One Martini backbone bead per residue (centre of mass of N, CA, C, O) as a GRO file, in nm:
protein
  333
    1MET     BB    1   5.488   0.421  -2.253
    2THR     BB    2   5.610   0.701  -2.309
    3GLU     BB    3   5.670   0.989  -2.210
    4LEU     BB    4   5.621   1.102  -2.476
    5GLU     BB    5   5.335   1.002  -2.509
    6GLN     BB    6   5.186   1.079  -2.259
    7ASN     BB    7   5.220   1.401  -2.372
    8THR     BB    8   5.044   1.384  -2.568
    9ARG     BB    9   4.833   1.567  -2.794
   10ILE     BB   10   4.476   1.578  -2.915
   11GLN     BB   11   4.347   1.783  -3.189
   12LEU     BB   12   4.010   1.874  -3.125
   13SER     BB   13   3.691   1.977  -3.299
   14LEU     BB   14   3.423   2.077  -3.187
   15ALA     BB   15   3.059   1.971  -3.253
   16HIS     BB   16   2.749   2.135  -3.132
   17ALA     BB   17   2.470   2.264  -3.197
   18GLY     BB   18   2.675   2.532  -3.318
   19GLN     BB   19   2.913   2.450  -3.154
   20THR     BB   20   3.260   2.525  -3.061
   21LEU     BB   21   3.566   2.346  -2.969
   22ASP     BB   22   3.888   2.329  -2.844
   23PHE     BB   23   4.032   2.011  -2.747
   24SER     BB   24   4.341   1.887  -2.554
   25PRO     BB   25   4.409   1.588  -2.492
   26LEU     BB   26   4.559   1.339  -2.385
   27THR     BB   27   4.627   1.027  -2.474
   28ALA     BB   28   4.683   0.921  -2.141
   29SER     BB   29   4.341   0.963  -2.117
   30PRO     BB   30   4.058   0.890  -1.991
   31ALA     BB   31   3.769   0.853  -2.172
   32ARG     BB   32   3.582   0.901  -1.879
   33GLU     BB   33   3.683   1.192  -1.860
   34VAL     BB   34   3.658   1.353  -2.137
   35ALA     BB   35   3.393   1.330  -2.144
   36ILE     BB   36   3.286   1.481  -1.915
   37ASP     BB   37   3.422   1.761  -2.034
   38ILE     BB   38   3.223   1.736  -2.288
   39ALA     BB   39   2.972   1.782  -2.129
   40THR     BB   40   2.987   1.998  -1.975
   41ALA     BB   41   3.064   2.209  -2.235
   42PHE     BB   42   2.751   2.115  -2.365
   43HIS     BB   43   2.524   1.962  -2.148
   44LEU     BB   44   2.573   1.676  -2.094
   45ALA     BB   45   2.577   1.340  -2.056
   46PRO     BB   46   2.831   1.139  -2.003
   47THR     BB   47   2.709   0.847  -2.101
   48SER     BB   48   2.620   1.013  -2.383
   49VAL     BB   49   2.895   1.042  -2.536
   50LYS     BB   50   2.990   1.089  -2.892
   51LEU     BB   51   3.206   1.040  -3.175
   52ILE     BB   52   3.200   1.166  -3.524
   53ILE     BB   53   3.470   1.020  -3.725
   54ARG     BB   54   3.504   0.992  -4.017
   55GLY     BB   55   3.208   0.810  -3.940
   56LYS     BB   56   3.302   0.708  -3.678
   57LYS     BB   57   3.174   0.586  -3.378
   58ILE     BB   58   3.249   0.707  -3.058
   59ASN     BB   59   3.252   0.586  -2.745
   60LEU     BB   60   3.289   0.766  -2.403
   61GLY     BB   61   3.070   0.705  -2.214
   62GLU     BB   62   3.141   0.368  -2.180
   63ALA     BB   63   3.408   0.333  -2.128
   64SER     BB   64   3.647   0.210  -1.938
   65VAL     BB   65   3.997   0.195  -1.937
   66GLU     BB   66   4.073   0.358  -2.163
   67THR     BB   67   4.225   0.564  -2.395
   68VAL     BB   68   4.213   0.828  -2.625
   69GLY     BB   69   4.418   0.716  -2.802
   70GLU     BB   70   4.279   0.430  -2.833
   71MET     BB   71   3.979   0.571  -2.962
   72ILE     BB   72   4.125   0.791  -3.148
   73PRO     BB   73   4.246   0.839  -3.405
   74GLY     BB   74   4.437   0.953  -3.661
   75PRO     BB   75   4.506   1.284  -3.805
   76GLY     BB   76   4.657   1.222  -4.058
   77ASP     BB   77   4.694   1.452  -4.252
   78THR     BB   78   4.603   1.608  -4.001
   79SER     BB   79   4.640   1.770  -3.665
   80VAL     BB   80   4.306   1.817  -3.672
   81ILE     BB   81   4.023   1.676  -3.525
   82LYS     BB   82   3.732   1.625  -3.621
   83ALA     BB   83   3.388   1.642  -3.434
   84LEU     BB   84   3.113   1.506  -3.331
   85VAL     BB   85   2.863   1.581  -3.074
   86VAL     BB   86   2.683   1.317  -2.911
   87GLY     BB   87   2.374   1.368  -2.692
   88THR     BB   88   2.239   1.405  -2.391
   89LYS     BB   89   2.051   1.615  -2.211
   90ALA     BB   90   2.083   1.639  -1.880
   91GLN     BB   91   1.809   1.722  -1.832
   92ALA     BB   92   1.640   1.517  -1.970
   93LEU     BB   93   1.773   1.244  -1.829
   94ASP     BB   94   1.642   1.318  -1.589
   95ALA     BB   95   1.324   1.341  -1.658
   96LEU     BB   96   1.358   1.038  -1.775
   97LYS     BB   97   1.418   0.906  -1.470
   98ALA     BB   98   1.151   1.060  -1.326
   99GLU     BB   99   0.959   0.915  -1.483
  100GLU     BB  100   1.088   0.597  -1.430
  101ASP     BB  101   1.008   0.609  -1.103
  102LEU     BB  102   0.720   0.675  -1.120
  103ARG     BB  103   0.656   0.404  -1.283
  104ASN     BB  104   0.759   0.206  -1.059
  105LYS     BB  105   0.638   0.279  -0.823
  106LYS     BB  106   0.307   0.266  -0.950
  107HIS     BB  107   0.344  -0.052  -1.033
  108ALA     BB  108   0.374  -0.122  -0.726
  109ALA     BB  109   0.126  -0.064  -0.620
  110TYR     BB  110  -0.032  -0.198  -0.823
  111LEU     BB  111   0.057  -0.507  -0.721
  112HIS     BB  112  -0.031  -0.472  -0.424
  113HIS     BB  113  -0.341  -0.448  -0.512
  114GLN     BB  114  -0.357  -0.702  -0.652
  115GLN     BB  115  -0.325  -0.915  -0.447
  116TYR     BB  116  -0.497  -0.797  -0.224
  117ALA     BB  117  -0.767  -0.807  -0.465
  118ALA     BB  118  -0.782  -1.119  -0.409
  119ALA     BB  119  -0.769  -1.158  -0.124
  120ALA     BB  120  -0.910  -1.284   0.111
  121ARG     BB  121  -1.102  -1.117   0.393
  122PRO     BB  122  -1.183  -1.208   0.725
  123THR     BB  123  -1.447  -1.135   0.915
  124ARG     BB  124  -1.621  -1.045   1.135
  125ARG     BB  125  -1.973  -1.064   1.242
  126GLY     BB  126  -2.070  -0.747   1.210
  127ILE     BB  127  -1.850  -0.509   1.145
  128HIS     BB  128  -2.059  -0.387   0.881
  129THR     BB  129  -2.279  -0.270   1.103
  130PHE     BB  130  -2.578  -0.124   1.158
  131GLY     BB  131  -2.671  -0.137   1.455
  132GLY     BB  132  -2.868  -0.416   1.553
  133GLY     BB  133  -2.731  -0.575   1.358
  134GLY     BB  134  -2.454  -0.621   1.477
  135THR     BB  135  -2.246  -0.526   1.721
  136ALA     BB  136  -2.253  -0.476   2.074
  137ASP     BB  137  -1.941  -0.390   2.115
  138PRO     BB  138  -1.768  -0.088   2.164
  139ALA     BB  139  -1.504  -0.210   2.115
  140ASP     BB  140  -1.590  -0.256   1.781
  141TYR     BB  141  -1.609   0.080   1.740
  142ARG     BB  142  -1.386   0.071   1.469
  143PHE     BB  143  -1.047   0.017   1.336
  144HIS     BB  144  -0.895  -0.316   1.302
  145HIS     BB  145  -0.721  -0.258   1.033
  146LEU     BB  146  -0.418  -0.141   0.925
  147GLU     BB  147  -0.297  -0.075   0.525
  148PRO     BB  148  -0.075   0.000   0.406
  149PHE     BB  149   0.130   0.040   0.182
  150PRO     BB  150   0.423  -0.010   0.111
  151LYS     BB  151   0.800   0.104   0.077
  152THR     BB  152   0.789   0.116  -0.239
  153VAL     BB  153   0.610   0.334  -0.162
  154PRO     BB  154   0.599   0.651  -0.108
  155PHE     BB  155   0.577   0.750   0.245
  156TYR     BB  156   0.565   0.549   0.436
  157GLU     BB  157   0.542   0.643   0.697
  158ARG     BB  158   0.316   0.903   0.630
  159ARG     BB  159   0.108   0.712   0.591
  160GLN     BB  160   0.131   0.512   0.853
  161ALA     BB  161   0.032   0.816   1.030
  162MET     BB  162  -0.232   0.867   0.907
  163LEU     BB  163  -0.396   0.642   0.969
  164GLN     BB  164  -0.354   0.653   1.293
  165ARG     BB  165  -0.468   0.932   1.294
  166LEU     BB  166  -0.764   0.847   1.202
  167ALA     BB  167  -0.779   0.558   1.402
  168GLU     BB  168  -0.731   0.810   1.651
  169ASP     BB  169  -0.943   1.002   1.623
  170LEU     BB  170  -1.151   1.149   1.835
  171ALA     BB  171  -1.400   1.197   1.682
  172VAL     BB  172  -1.429   0.979   1.494
  173ARG     BB  173  -1.473   0.767   1.754
  174ASP     BB  174  -1.684   0.889   1.823
  175VAL     BB  175  -1.884   0.869   1.572
  176MET     BB  176  -1.885   0.545   1.562
  177LYS     BB  177  -1.989   0.489   1.818
  178ARG     BB  178  -2.256   0.669   1.827
  179HIS     BB  179  -2.336   0.493   1.526
  180LYS     BB  180  -2.191   0.203   1.511
  181PHE     BB  181  -1.920   0.178   1.374
  182ALA     BB  182  -1.732   0.003   1.140
  183VAL     BB  183  -1.424  -0.169   1.064
  184GLY     BB  184  -1.190  -0.374   0.911
  185VAL     BB  185  -1.032  -0.221   0.727
  186LEU     BB  186  -0.787   0.064   0.682
  187THR     BB  187  -0.653   0.208   0.342
  188GLU     BB  188  -0.573   0.242   0.009
  189LEU     BB  189  -0.576   0.415  -0.265
  190HIS     BB  190  -0.502   0.378  -0.581
  191PRO     BB  191  -0.284   0.636  -0.738
  192VAL     BB  192  -0.429   0.513  -1.049
  193LEU     BB  193  -0.664   0.403  -1.011
  194HIS     BB  194  -1.007   0.515  -1.040
  195THR     BB  195  -0.958   0.691  -1.321
  196ASN     BB  196  -1.103   0.906  -1.499
  197HIS     BB  197  -0.942   0.955  -1.842
  198SER     BB  198  -1.164   1.124  -1.981
  199THR     BB  199  -1.176   1.359  -1.715
  200GLY     BB  200  -0.908   1.297  -1.449
  201GLU     BB  201  -1.115   1.152  -1.237
  202LYS     BB  202  -1.111   1.086  -0.900
  203LEU     BB  203  -1.088   0.838  -0.673
  204LEU     BB  204  -1.101   0.918  -0.296
  205GLY     BB  205  -1.291   0.662  -0.211
  206LEU     BB  206  -1.380   0.338  -0.059
  207ASN     BB  207  -1.663   0.109   0.007
  208THR     BB  208  -1.655  -0.239   0.128
  209ASN     BB  209  -1.919  -0.364   0.229
  210ALA     BB  210  -1.998  -0.158   0.461
  211GLY     BB  211  -1.710  -0.207   0.630
  212GLU     BB  212  -1.496  -0.413   0.514
  213LYS     BB  213  -1.395  -0.165   0.364
  214VAL     BB  214  -1.166   0.145   0.345
  215SER     BB  215  -1.044   0.389   0.101
  216LEU     BB  216  -0.790   0.574   0.048
  217ARG     BB  217  -0.652   0.864  -0.118
  218LEU     BB  218  -0.329   1.002  -0.009
  219LEU     BB  219  -0.185   1.041  -0.256
  220THR     BB  220  -0.103   1.231  -0.481
  221ASP     BB  221  -0.083   1.246  -0.842
  222ASP     BB  222   0.260   1.235  -0.836
  223LEU     BB  223   0.389   1.128  -0.560
  224ASP     BB  224   0.513   1.398  -0.426
  225GLY     BB  225   0.287   1.327  -0.147
  226LEU     BB  226   0.030   1.431   0.089
  227ARG     BB  227  -0.283   1.467   0.125
  228SER     BB  228  -0.484   1.673   0.356
  229TYR     BB  229  -0.599   1.573   0.656
  230ASN     BB  230  -0.908   1.697   0.620
  231ASP     BB  231  -0.956   1.581   0.309
  232VAL     BB  232  -0.952   1.269   0.425
  233ARG     BB  233  -1.160   1.318   0.682
  234ARG     BB  234  -1.411   1.382   0.486
  235VAL     BB  235  -1.406   1.122   0.281
  236LEU     BB  236  -1.428   0.940   0.530
  237LEU     BB  237  -1.721   1.014   0.615
  238HIS     BB  238  -1.824   0.956   0.344
  239GLU     BB  239  -1.750   0.633   0.393
  240LEU     BB  240  -1.900   0.581   0.630
  241THR     BB  241  -2.212   0.640   0.509
  242HIS     BB  242  -2.203   0.404   0.360
  243ASN     BB  243  -2.280   0.202   0.598
  244VAL     BB  244  -2.600   0.299   0.543
  245PHE     BB  245  -2.539   0.416   0.241
  246GLY     BB  246  -2.519   0.339  -0.077
  247GLY     BB  247  -2.615   0.606  -0.192
  248HIS     BB  248  -2.662   0.970  -0.284
  249GLY     BB  249  -2.934   1.082  -0.129
  250ASN     BB  250  -3.116   1.251   0.131
  251ASP     BB  251  -2.980   1.076   0.339
  252PHE     BB  252  -2.693   1.043   0.312
  253LYS     BB  253  -2.663   1.366   0.341
  254GLU     BB  254  -2.753   1.389   0.630
  255LEU     BB  255  -2.578   1.209   0.747
  256ASN     BB  256  -2.282   1.325   0.662
  257SER     BB  257  -2.357   1.612   0.779
  258GLN     BB  258  -2.377   1.490   1.079
  259LEU     BB  259  -2.087   1.428   1.114
  260ASN     BB  260  -1.969   1.708   1.023
  261LYS     BB  261  -2.090   1.857   1.282
  262GLU     BB  262  -1.955   1.641   1.508
  263VAL     BB  263  -1.689   1.696   1.485
  264ALA     BB  264  -1.693   1.999   1.480
  265ALA     BB  265  -1.795   1.957   1.811
  266PHE     BB  266  -1.571   1.808   1.931
  267GLU     BB  267  -1.333   2.046   1.868
  268SER     BB  268  -1.488   2.261   2.026
  269SER     BB  269  -1.421   2.196   2.260
  270PRO     BB  270  -1.257   2.255   2.580
  271ASP     BB  271  -1.176   1.905   2.610
  272PHE     BB  272  -1.008   1.917   2.378
  273GLU     BB  273  -0.663   1.723   2.214
  274PRO     BB  274  -0.515   1.675   2.013
  275TRP     BB  275  -0.364   1.497   1.794
  276ASP     BB  276  -0.020   1.412   1.894
  277PRO     BB  277   0.272   1.279   1.834
  278PRO     BB  278   0.578   1.314   1.946
  279THR     BB  279   0.697   1.352   1.639
  280SER     BB  280   0.520   1.565   1.619
  281HIS     BB  281   0.426   1.876   1.571
  282ASP     BB  282   0.272   2.142   1.671
  283ARG     BB  283  -0.107   2.163   1.701
  284SER     BB  284  -0.374   2.288   1.665
  285LYS     BB  285  -0.711   2.323   1.713
  286GLU     BB  286  -0.784   2.457   1.450
  287GLU     BB  287  -0.627   2.270   1.257
  288HIS     BB  288  -0.878   2.052   1.379
  289ARG     BB  289  -1.107   2.246   1.213
  290LEU     BB  290  -1.423   2.216   1.063
  291ASN     BB  291  -1.572   2.360   0.856
  292GLU     BB  292  -1.910   2.329   0.865
  293GLU     BB  293  -1.999   2.487   0.587
  294GLU     BB  294  -1.799   2.311   0.421
  295ALA     BB  295  -1.926   2.059   0.460
  296GLU     BB  296  -2.212   2.126   0.362
  297ARG     BB  297  -2.086   2.155   0.071
  298VAL     BB  298  -1.932   1.866   0.014
  299TRP     BB  299  -2.184   1.649  -0.015
  300ASP     BB  300  -2.327   1.795  -0.250
  301ARG     BB  301  -2.031   1.742  -0.411
  302LEU     BB  302  -2.087   1.446  -0.447
  303GLN     BB  303  -2.018   1.152  -0.650
  304PHE     BB  304  -2.081   0.879  -0.773
  305GLY     BB  305  -1.740   0.731  -0.874
  306GLN     BB  306  -1.577   1.003  -0.767
  307GLU     BB  307  -1.552   1.153  -0.487
  308ASP     BB  308  -1.417   1.436  -0.508
  309LEU     BB  309  -1.207   1.612  -0.686
  310LEU     BB  310  -1.203   1.953  -0.614
  311ASP     BB  311  -0.964   2.064  -0.680
  312GLU     BB  312  -0.964   2.024  -0.964
  313ARG     BB  313  -1.278   2.160  -1.006
  314ARG     BB  314  -1.197   2.419  -0.894
  315GLU     BB  315  -0.956   2.496  -1.133
  316ARG     BB  316  -1.129   2.429  -1.389
  317MET     BB  317  -1.287   2.692  -1.300
  318ARG     BB  318  -1.123   2.906  -1.293
  319ILE     BB  319  -1.005   2.907  -1.577
  320ALA     BB  320  -1.296   2.943  -1.716
  321ALA     BB  321  -1.360   3.230  -1.592
  322GLU     BB  322  -1.050   3.350  -1.741
  323GLU     BB  323  -1.124   3.280  -2.028
  324ARG     BB  324  -1.410   3.485  -2.037
  325ALA     BB  325  -1.270   3.736  -1.919
  326ARG     BB  326  -1.068   3.765  -2.182
  327ARG     BB  327  -1.261   3.757  -2.359
  328THR     BB  328  -1.490   3.998  -2.280
  329GLN     BB  329  -1.190   4.193  -2.315
  330SER     BB  330  -1.164   4.173  -2.628
  331ARG     BB  331  -1.388   4.255  -2.704
  332PRO     BB  332  -1.570   4.502  -2.881
  333LEU     BB  333  -1.781   4.802  -2.847
   0.00000   0.00000   0.00000
């Protein structure tokens, strides 16, 4: 290519979504760089930029080493080439990528769940029983194995730390020894499965075989973070109650309420020291103390097969109340 050809420009008149732009790139300019300039001007994703010139589609965004002069035909009878710009808005592409990433994360969690659900876990004799029918060694009244979802699921270290914190929670350990509770595996509940798709309500916890395995939903529904520790711990106490009672009758409610009260009383003790690993921030005792009245209200709202997605239920009640108030205000006097 001669120096004259390198300094030659192509006169383009670009149109996209009602906007027009006069653009004059050098014929020797890499097509991919020109695609970036056009994408910036029209807020498009660079790889999606295409030009339609006289019925021919030219994919600038996927060009490798071609120059503009090699990809765009000559102007013919006119010095200005009119081109229609086609492409995907950058914001829409980001949303699609985020949706795909979320789908992949959920799929990875699903595969992990399927793998471990199919595998039989041998447990020690009596590990999930209560009282005289169970193990006699006080050291066995604990969580024998912690099993977070793999690192392909978001927030692996935080999820692992929460399971560890639950297992080492002094108030929970006190309850387990007091009532002779033992759990074979403490793990996570799949963030997508165990959902009533007609109502949107999600299972927050699951006790398998009266203590063989307790699964807790740690991740938020959008996989963008973890649920609060105290909320997860309340669900854990609910599931520990299922070591004794399978249903949700009065006996279950009384024991569940008692467990919450015992945790609150333990953390109100002057000798109580909150669980605080070296890597965590300082936490006050108040942050770890369960509100006893709230605990009593919680068990009454738990329902078998739903296990109380209370935050979602409160939000729906709030929206319904606001809607009723608006209708009341709009009625003529």
